[in-house]
């Protein structure tokens, strides 16, 4: 559960103190709800889903697992764009774009394309990624992108979690 949210550099900084699971050098963000979403709007391919959010992370590490909870039971593909430097976010339901300069802070895209269907909701897990990163600001700047046409109901907003192996 998110302990607190506040605006930093035009994004939602999600603080998960008390809810972060650490085992040895493993770090799990817990499930973070995508911020600033509008319910019941039709997204199209390439639209930003919710606003930009910031995940506090160790200075360096390896993203091993990413999980997307689809509480709206749509099972439609989404990408998580991850940057190590801040970027100007697209508004919810607007085309996701970044400048050439912002692209220099790009780390990776995690594609959630395969889902396990649990009758009233779905889960997409991307495991064994081995995605090394260095985050000079100890933050990952993220925004979700639609790769299909979801229409998400209120109170069923997607949630994402990352499991990281810290180098610290």
mmCIF file with all atom_site columns, C-alpha atoms in Angstrom:
data_model
loop_
_atom_site.group_PDB
_atom_site.id
_atom_site.type_symbol
_atom_site.label_atom_id
_atom_site.label_alt_id
_atom_site.label_comp_id
_atom_site.label_asym_id
_atom_site.label_entity_id
_atom_site.label_seq_id
_atom_site.pdbx_PDB_ins_code
_atom_site.Cartn_x
_atom_site.Cartn_y
_atom_site.Cartn_z
_atom_site.occupancy
_atom_site.B_iso_or_equiv
_atom_site.pdbx_formal_charge
_atom_site.auth_seq_id
_atom_site.auth_comp_id
_atom_site.auth_asym_id
_atom_site.auth_atom_id
_atom_site.pdbx_PDB_model_num
ATOM 1   C CA . UNK A 1 1   ? 0.000   0.000   0.000   1.00 0.00 ? 1   UNK A CA 1
ATOM 2   C CA . UNK A 1 2   ? 1.217   3.503   -0.820  1.00 0.00 ? 2   UNK A CA 1
ATOM 3   C CA . UNK A 1 3   ? 2.128   5.438   2.311   1.00 0.00 ? 3   UNK A CA 1
ATOM 4   C CA . UNK A 1 4   ? 2.245   8.901   0.742   1.00 0.00 ? 4   UNK A CA 1
ATOM 5   C CA . UNK A 1 5   ? 2.242   10.669  -2.576  1.00 0.00 ? 5   UNK A CA 1
ATOM 6   C CA . UNK A 1 6   ? 3.511   14.122  -3.449  1.00 0.00 ? 6   UNK A CA 1
ATOM 7   C CA . UNK A 1 7   ? 4.291   16.060  -6.585  1.00 0.00 ? 7   UNK A CA 1
ATOM 8   C CA . UNK A 1 8   ? 7.968   16.340  -7.571  1.00 0.00 ? 8   UNK A CA 1
ATOM 9   C CA . UNK A 1 9   ? 9.152   17.683  -10.911 1.00 0.00 ? 9   UNK A CA 1
ATOM 10  C CA . UNK A 1 10  ? 5.686   17.307  -12.442 1.00 0.00 ? 10  UNK A CA 1
ATOM 11  C CA . UNK A 1 11  ? 5.304   13.662  -11.427 1.00 0.00 ? 11  UNK A CA 1
ATOM 12  C CA . UNK A 1 12  ? 3.861   11.741  -8.529  1.00 0.00 ? 12  UNK A CA 1
ATOM 13  C CA . UNK A 1 13  ? 6.570   10.593  -6.123  1.00 0.00 ? 13  UNK A CA 1
ATOM 14  C CA . UNK A 1 14  ? 5.271   7.426   -4.520  1.00 0.00 ? 14  UNK A CA 1
ATOM 15  C CA . UNK A 1 15  ? 6.636   6.699   -1.062  1.00 0.00 ? 15  UNK A CA 1
ATOM 16  C CA . UNK A 1 16  ? 6.226   3.135   0.040   1.00 0.00 ? 16  UNK A CA 1
ATOM 17  C CA . UNK A 1 17  ? 8.033   3.272   3.383   1.00 0.00 ? 17  UNK A CA 1
ATOM 18  C CA . UNK A 1 18  ? 6.772   0.537   5.650   1.00 0.00 ? 18  UNK A CA 1
ATOM 19  C CA . UNK A 1 19  ? 5.481   -1.483  2.717   1.00 0.00 ? 19  UNK A CA 1
ATOM 20  C CA . UNK A 1 20  ? 8.763   -2.183  0.969   1.00 0.00 ? 20  UNK A CA 1
ATOM 21  C CA . UNK A 1 21  ? 9.871   -5.786  1.192   1.00 0.00 ? 21  UNK A CA 1
ATOM 22  C CA . UNK A 1 22  ? 13.616  -6.304  1.337   1.00 0.00 ? 22  UNK A CA 1
ATOM 23  C CA . UNK A 1 23  ? 15.384  -9.631  1.641   1.00 0.00 ? 23  UNK A CA 1
ATOM 24  C CA . UNK A 1 24  ? 19.162  -9.461  1.491   1.00 0.00 ? 24  UNK A CA 1
ATOM 25  C CA . UNK A 1 25  ? 19.780  -7.211  -1.487  1.00 0.00 ? 25  UNK A CA 1
ATOM 26  C CA . UNK A 1 26  ? 16.296  -7.700  -2.979  1.00 0.00 ? 26  UNK A CA 1
ATOM 27  C CA . UNK A 1 27  ? 13.979  -4.717  -3.087  1.00 0.00 ? 27  UNK A CA 1
ATOM 28  C CA . UNK A 1 28  ? 10.284  -4.875  -4.000  1.00 0.00 ? 28  UNK A CA 1
ATOM 29  C CA . UNK A 1 29  ? 8.325   -1.705  -4.617  1.00 0.00 ? 29  UNK A CA 1
ATOM 30  C CA . UNK A 1 30  ? 5.004   -3.234  -3.636  1.00 0.00 ? 30  UNK A CA 1
ATOM 31  C CA . UNK A 1 31  ? 2.023   -2.574  -5.903  1.00 0.00 ? 31  UNK A CA 1
ATOM 32  C CA . UNK A 1 32  ? 1.815   1.035   -7.064  1.00 0.00 ? 32  UNK A CA 1
ATOM 33  C CA . UNK A 1 33  ? -1.417  2.329   -8.600  1.00 0.00 ? 33  UNK A CA 1
ATOM 34  C CA . UNK A 1 34  ? -0.949  4.349   -11.761 1.00 0.00 ? 34  UNK A CA 1
ATOM 35  C CA . UNK A 1 35  ? -1.569  8.002   -10.803 1.00 0.00 ? 35  UNK A CA 1
ATOM 36  C CA . UNK A 1 36  ? -3.856  10.596  -12.408 1.00 0.00 ? 36  UNK A CA 1
ATOM 37  C CA . UNK A 1 37  ? -6.004  8.224   -14.445 1.00 0.00 ? 37  UNK A CA 1
ATOM 38  C CA . UNK A 1 38  ? -9.425  9.105   -15.818 1.00 0.00 ? 38  UNK A CA 1
ATOM 39  C CA . UNK A 1 39  ? -12.055 6.389   -15.501 1.00 0.00 ? 39  UNK A CA 1
ATOM 40  C CA . UNK A 1 40  ? -14.079 5.073   -18.436 1.00 0.00 ? 40  UNK A CA 1
ATOM 41  C CA . UNK A 1 41  ? -12.140 6.743   -21.238 1.00 0.00 ? 41  UNK A CA 1
ATOM 42  C CA . UNK A 1 42  ? -11.095 4.830   -24.336 1.00 0.00 ? 42  UNK A CA 1
ATOM 43  C CA . UNK A 1 43  ? -7.322  4.655   -24.746 1.00 0.00 ? 43  UNK A CA 1
ATOM 44  C CA . UNK A 1 44  ? -5.789  4.006   -28.148 1.00 0.00 ? 44  UNK A CA 1
ATOM 45  C CA . UNK A 1 45  ? -2.419  2.552   -29.058 1.00 0.00 ? 45  UNK A CA 1
ATOM 46  C CA . UNK A 1 46  ? 0.363   4.905   -27.998 1.00 0.00 ? 46  UNK A CA 1
ATOM 47  C CA . UNK A 1 47  ? -1.672  6.814   -25.393 1.00 0.00 ? 47  UNK A CA 1
ATOM 48  C CA . UNK A 1 48  ? -0.259  7.516   -21.942 1.00 0.00 ? 48  UNK A CA 1
ATOM 49  C CA . UNK A 1 49  ? -2.184  5.566   -19.309 1.00 0.00 ? 49  UNK A CA 1
ATOM 50  C CA . UNK A 1 50  ? -2.186  7.713   -16.196 1.00 0.00 ? 50  UNK A CA 1
ATOM 51  C CA . UNK A 1 51  ? 0.506   10.209  -15.293 1.00 0.00 ? 51  UNK A CA 1
ATOM 52  C CA . UNK A 1 52  ? 4.240   9.910   -14.821 1.00 0.00 ? 52  UNK A CA 1
ATOM 53  C CA . UNK A 1 53  ? 5.331   8.417   -11.523 1.00 0.00 ? 53  UNK A CA 1
ATOM 54  C CA . UNK A 1 54  ? 8.664   8.199   -9.742  1.00 0.00 ? 54  UNK A CA 1
ATOM 55  C CA . UNK A 1 55  ? 9.939   5.096   -7.974  1.00 0.00 ? 55  UNK A CA 1
ATOM 56  C CA . UNK A 1 56  ? 12.704  5.633   -5.398  1.00 0.00 ? 56  UNK A CA 1
ATOM 57  C CA . UNK A 1 57  ? 15.363  2.954   -6.007  1.00 0.00 ? 57  UNK A CA 1
ATOM 58  C CA . UNK A 1 58  ? 18.917  2.061   -5.022  1.00 0.00 ? 58  UNK A CA 1
ATOM 59  C CA . UNK A 1 59  ? 21.650  3.891   -6.964  1.00 0.00 ? 59  UNK A CA 1
ATOM 60  C CA . UNK A 1 60  ? 22.248  0.826   -9.097  1.00 0.00 ? 60  UNK A CA 1
ATOM 61  C CA . UNK A 1 61  ? 20.812  -2.616  -9.450  1.00 0.00 ? 61  UNK A CA 1
ATOM 62  C CA . UNK A 1 62  ? 19.036  -5.082  -11.673 1.00 0.00 ? 62  UNK A CA 1
ATOM 63  C CA . UNK A 1 63  ? 15.299  -5.117  -12.326 1.00 0.00 ? 63  UNK A CA 1
ATOM 64  C CA . UNK A 1 64  ? 14.456  -8.796  -12.196 1.00 0.00 ? 64  UNK A CA 1
ATOM 65  C CA . UNK A 1 65  ? 10.644  -8.968  -12.227 1.00 0.00 ? 65  UNK A CA 1
ATOM 66  C CA . UNK A 1 66  ? 7.814   -6.634  -13.204 1.00 0.00 ? 66  UNK A CA 1
ATOM 67  C CA . UNK A 1 67  ? 4.152   -7.377  -12.502 1.00 0.00 ? 67  UNK A CA 1
ATOM 68  C CA . UNK A 1 68  ? 1.058   -5.607  -13.831 1.00 0.00 ? 68  UNK A CA 1
ATOM 69  C CA . UNK A 1 69  ? -2.231  -6.144  -11.999 1.00 0.00 ? 69  UNK A CA 1
ATOM 70  C CA . UNK A 1 70  ? -5.155  -5.699  -14.390 1.00 0.00 ? 70  UNK A CA 1
ATOM 71  C CA . UNK A 1 71  ? -8.063  -5.228  -11.991 1.00 0.00 ? 71  UNK A CA 1
ATOM 72  C CA . UNK A 1 72  ? -10.384 -4.308  -14.860 1.00 0.00 ? 72  UNK A CA 1
ATOM 73  C CA . UNK A 1 73  ? -9.993  -7.777  -16.438 1.00 0.00 ? 73  UNK A CA 1
ATOM 74  C CA . UNK A 1 74  ? -9.131  -6.503  -19.913 1.00 0.00 ? 74  UNK A CA 1
ATOM 75  C CA . UNK A 1 75  ? -5.880  -8.372  -20.601 1.00 0.00 ? 75  UNK A CA 1
ATOM 76  C CA . UNK A 1 76  ? -4.781  -5.775  -23.125 1.00 0.00 ? 76  UNK A CA 1
ATOM 77  C CA . UNK A 1 77  ? -1.114  -5.049  -23.757 1.00 0.00 ? 77  UNK A CA 1
ATOM 78  C CA . UNK A 1 78  ? 0.611   -2.124  -22.057 1.00 0.00 ? 78  UNK A CA 1
ATOM 79  C CA . UNK A 1 79  ? 4.233   -0.958  -21.950 1.00 0.00 ? 79  UNK A CA 1
ATOM 80  C CA . UNK A 1 80  ? 6.018   0.582   -18.989 1.00 0.00 ? 80  UNK A CA 1
ATOM 81  C CA . UNK A 1 81  ? 8.491   3.211   -20.193 1.00 0.00 ? 81  UNK A CA 1
ATOM 82  C CA . UNK A 1 82  ? 11.334  3.659   -17.690 1.00 0.00 ? 82  UNK A CA 1
ATOM 83  C CA . UNK A 1 83  ? 13.813  6.545   -17.602 1.00 0.00 ? 83  UNK A CA 1
ATOM 84  C CA . UNK A 1 84  ? 16.743  7.305   -15.295 1.00 0.00 ? 84  UNK A CA 1
ATOM 85  C CA . UNK A 1 85  ? 16.327  11.033  -15.911 1.00 0.00 ? 85  UNK A CA 1
ATOM 86  C CA . UNK A 1 86  ? 13.219  13.171  -15.615 1.00 0.00 ? 86  UNK A CA 1
ATOM 87  C CA . UNK A 1 87  ? 11.060  13.837  -18.677 1.00 0.00 ? 87  UNK A CA 1
ATOM 88  C CA . UNK A 1 88  ? 7.946   15.876  -19.428 1.00 0.00 ? 88  UNK A CA 1
ATOM 89  C CA . UNK A 1 89  ? 5.019   13.517  -19.033 1.00 0.00 ? 89  UNK A CA 1
ATOM 90  C CA . UNK A 1 90  ? 2.172   13.127  -21.447 1.00 0.00 ? 90  UNK A CA 1
ATOM 91  C CA . UNK A 1 91  ? -1.240  13.775  -19.922 1.00 0.00 ? 91  UNK A CA 1
ATOM 92  C CA . UNK A 1 92  ? -3.479  10.789  -19.321 1.00 0.00 ? 92  UNK A CA 1
ATOM 93  C CA . UNK A 1 93  ? -5.038  9.618   -22.612 1.00 0.00 ? 93  UNK A CA 1
ATOM 94  C CA . UNK A 1 94  ? -2.731  11.807  -24.752 1.00 0.00 ? 94  UNK A CA 1
ATOM 95  C CA . UNK A 1 95  ? -0.096  10.413  -27.103 1.00 0.00 ? 95  UNK A CA 1
ATOM 96  C CA . UNK A 1 96  ? 3.072   9.448   -25.222 1.00 0.00 ? 96  UNK A CA 1
ATOM 97  C CA . UNK A 1 97  ? 5.986   11.475  -26.589 1.00 0.00 ? 97  UNK A CA 1
ATOM 98  C CA . UNK A 1 98  ? 9.442   12.483  -25.398 1.00 0.00 ? 98  UNK A CA 1
ATOM 99  C CA . UNK A 1 99  ? 11.977  14.859  -26.896 1.00 0.00 ? 99  UNK A CA 1
ATOM 100 C CA . UNK A 1 100 ? 15.283  13.709  -28.367 1.00 0.00 ? 100 UNK A CA 1
ATOM 101 C CA . UNK A 1 101 ? 17.041  15.143  -25.318 1.00 0.00 ? 101 UNK A CA 1
ATOM 102 C CA . UNK A 1 102 ? 14.702  13.329  -22.898 1.00 0.00 ? 102 UNK A CA 1
ATOM 103 C CA . UNK A 1 103 ? 15.287  10.105  -24.825 1.00 0.00 ? 103 UNK A CA 1
ATOM 104 C CA . UNK A 1 104 ? 18.887  10.170  -23.574 1.00 0.00 ? 104 UNK A CA 1
ATOM 105 C CA . UNK A 1 105 ? 17.541  9.256   -20.115 1.00 0.00 ? 105 UNK A CA 1
ATOM 106 C CA . UNK A 1 106 ? 15.624  6.254   -21.462 1.00 0.00 ? 106 UNK A CA 1
ATOM 107 C CA . UNK A 1 107 ? 16.388  2.936   -19.764 1.00 0.00 ? 107 UNK A CA 1
ATOM 108 C CA . UNK A 1 108 ? 13.922  0.403   -21.146 1.00 0.00 ? 108 UNK A CA 1
ATOM 109 C CA . UNK A 1 109 ? 10.394  -0.532  -22.045 1.00 0.00 ? 109 UNK A CA 1
ATOM 110 C CA . UNK A 1 110 ? 8.824   -3.421  -20.197 1.00 0.00 ? 110 UNK A CA 1
ATOM 111 C CA . UNK A 1 111 ? 6.049   -4.947  -22.306 1.00 0.00 ? 111 UNK A CA 1
ATOM 112 C CA . UNK A 1 112 ? 3.116   -6.546  -20.524 1.00 0.00 ? 112 UNK A CA 1
ATOM 113 C CA . UNK A 1 113 ? 1.579   -8.623  -23.301 1.00 0.00 ? 113 UNK A CA 1
ATOM 114 C CA . UNK A 1 114 ? 0.770   -12.046 -21.852 1.00 0.00 ? 114 UNK A CA 1
ATOM 115 C CA . UNK A 1 115 ? -1.796  -12.325 -19.071 1.00 0.00 ? 115 UNK A CA 1
ATOM 116 C CA . UNK A 1 116 ? -3.011  -14.982 -16.652 1.00 0.00 ? 116 UNK A CA 1
ATOM 117 C CA . UNK A 1 117 ? -6.798  -14.704 -16.430 1.00 0.00 ? 117 UNK A CA 1
ATOM 118 C CA . UNK A 1 118 ? -8.311  -15.129 -12.972 1.00 0.00 ? 118 UNK A CA 1
ATOM 119 C CA . UNK A 1 119 ? -11.986 -14.713 -14.018 1.00 0.00 ? 119 UNK A CA 1
ATOM 120 C CA . UNK A 1 120 ? -12.518 -11.199 -12.597 1.00 0.00 ? 120 UNK A CA 1
ATOM 121 C CA . UNK A 1 121 ? -9.006  -9.798  -13.088 1.00 0.00 ? 121 UNK A CA 1
ATOM 122 C CA . UNK A 1 122 ? -5.735  -10.588 -14.828 1.00 0.00 ? 122 UNK A CA 1
ATOM 123 C CA . UNK A 1 123 ? -2.002  -10.488 -14.113 1.00 0.00 ? 123 UNK A CA 1
ATOM 124 C CA . UNK A 1 124 ? 0.968   -10.054 -16.430 1.00 0.00 ? 124 UNK A CA 1
ATOM 125 C CA . UNK A 1 125 ? 4.405   -11.043 -15.141 1.00 0.00 ? 125 UNK A CA 1
ATOM 126 C CA . UNK A 1 126 ? 7.701   -10.343 -16.895 1.00 0.00 ? 126 UNK A CA 1
ATOM 127 C CA . UNK A 1 127 ? 10.372  -12.370 -15.101 1.00 0.00 ? 127 UNK A CA 1
ATOM 128 C CA . UNK A 1 128 ? 14.100  -13.023 -15.399 1.00 0.00 ? 128 UNK A CA 1
ATOM 129 C CA . UNK A 1 129 ? 14.714  -9.662  -17.073 1.00 0.00 ? 129 UNK A CA 1
ATOM 130 C CA . UNK A 1 130 ? 18.237  -8.972  -15.834 1.00 0.00 ? 130 UNK A CA 1
ATOM 131 C CA . UNK A 1 131 ? 17.742  -5.282  -16.639 1.00 0.00 ? 131 UNK A CA 1
ATOM 132 C CA . UNK A 1 132 ? 20.761  -3.468  -15.165 1.00 0.00 ? 132 UNK A CA 1
ATOM 133 C CA . UNK A 1 133 ? 20.410  0.208   -14.359 1.00 0.00 ? 133 UNK A CA 1
ATOM 134 C CA . UNK A 1 134 ? 22.256  3.128   -12.786 1.00 0.00 ? 134 UNK A CA 1
ATOM 135 C CA . UNK A 1 135 ? 19.942  5.826   -11.435 1.00 0.00 ? 135 UNK A CA 1
ATOM 136 C CA . UNK A 1 136 ? 22.100  8.848   -10.508 1.00 0.00 ? 136 UNK A CA 1
ATOM 137 C CA . UNK A 1 137 ? 19.135  10.524  -8.793  1.00 0.00 ? 137 UNK A CA 1
ATOM 138 C CA . UNK A 1 138 ? 18.104  7.253   -7.104  1.00 0.00 ? 138 UNK A CA 1
ATOM 139 C CA . UNK A 1 139 ? 14.802  7.469   -8.957  1.00 0.00 ? 139 UNK A CA 1
ATOM 140 C CA . UNK A 1 140 ? 13.216  5.762   -11.922 1.00 0.00 ? 140 UNK A CA 1
ATOM 141 C CA . UNK A 1 141 ? 10.788  7.945   -13.868 1.00 0.00 ? 141 UNK A CA 1
ATOM 142 C CA . UNK A 1 142 ? 7.974   5.881   -15.371 1.00 0.00 ? 142 UNK A CA 1
ATOM 143 C CA . UNK A 1 143 ? 4.834   6.152   -17.472 1.00 0.00 ? 143 UNK A CA 1
ATOM 144 C CA . UNK A 1 144 ? 2.528   3.427   -18.782 1.00 0.00 ? 144 UNK A CA 1
ATOM 145 C CA . UNK A 1 145 ? 1.607   3.342   -22.489 1.00 0.00 ? 145 UNK A CA 1
ATOM 146 C CA . UNK A 1 146 ? -1.419  1.618   -24.041 1.00 0.00 ? 146 UNK A CA 1
ATOM 147 C CA . UNK A 1 147 ? -0.670  -0.878  -26.805 1.00 0.00 ? 147 UNK A CA 1
ATOM 148 C CA . UNK A 1 148 ? -4.350  -1.591  -27.411 1.00 0.00 ? 148 UNK A CA 1
ATOM 149 C CA . UNK A 1 149 ? -7.686  0.014   -26.552 1.00 0.00 ? 149 UNK A CA 1
ATOM 150 C CA . UNK A 1 150 ? -8.536  -0.433  -22.872 1.00 0.00 ? 150 UNK A CA 1
ATOM 151 C CA . UNK A 1 151 ? -11.435 1.354   -21.201 1.00 0.00 ? 151 UNK A CA 1
ATOM 152 C CA . UNK A 1 152 ? -10.716 1.185   -17.485 1.00 0.00 ? 152 UNK A CA 1
ATOM 153 C CA . UNK A 1 153 ? -13.484 1.531   -14.902 1.00 0.00 ? 153 UNK A CA 1
ATOM 154 C CA . UNK A 1 154 ? -13.121 3.626   -11.752 1.00 0.00 ? 154 UNK A CA 1
ATOM 155 C CA . UNK A 1 155 ? -11.622 1.734   -8.802  1.00 0.00 ? 155 UNK A CA 1
ATOM 156 C CA . UNK A 1 156 ? -10.088 -0.804  -11.202 1.00 0.00 ? 156 UNK A CA 1
ATOM 157 C CA . UNK A 1 157 ? -6.968  1.132   -12.127 1.00 0.00 ? 157 UNK A CA 1
ATOM 158 C CA . UNK A 1 158 ? -3.872  -0.949  -12.983 1.00 0.00 ? 158 UNK A CA 1
ATOM 159 C CA . UNK A 1 159 ? -1.068  -1.441  -10.474 1.00 0.00 ? 159 UNK A CA 1
ATOM 160 C CA . UNK A 1 160 ? 2.582   -2.215  -11.175 1.00 0.00 ? 160 UNK A CA 1
ATOM 161 C CA . UNK A 1 161 ? 5.376   -3.686  -9.066  1.00 0.00 ? 161 UNK A CA 1
ATOM 162 C CA . UNK A 1 162 ? 9.113   -4.078  -9.637  1.00 0.00 ? 162 UNK A CA 1
ATOM 163 C CA . UNK A 1 163 ? 11.494  -6.466  -7.909  1.00 0.00 ? 163 UNK A CA 1
ATOM 164 C CA . UNK A 1 164 ? 15.079  -5.200  -7.945  1.00 0.00 ? 164 UNK A CA 1
ATOM 165 C CA . UNK A 1 165 ? 18.386  -6.738  -6.904  1.00 0.00 ? 165 UNK A CA 1
ATOM 166 C CA . UNK A 1 166 ? 20.358  -3.854  -5.403  1.00 0.00 ? 166 UNK A CA 1
ATOM 167 C CA . UNK A 1 167 ? 24.098  -3.401  -5.965  1.00 0.00 ? 167 UNK A CA 1
ATOM 168 C CA . UNK A 1 168 ? 24.383  -1.517  -2.675  1.00 0.00 ? 168 UNK A CA 1
#
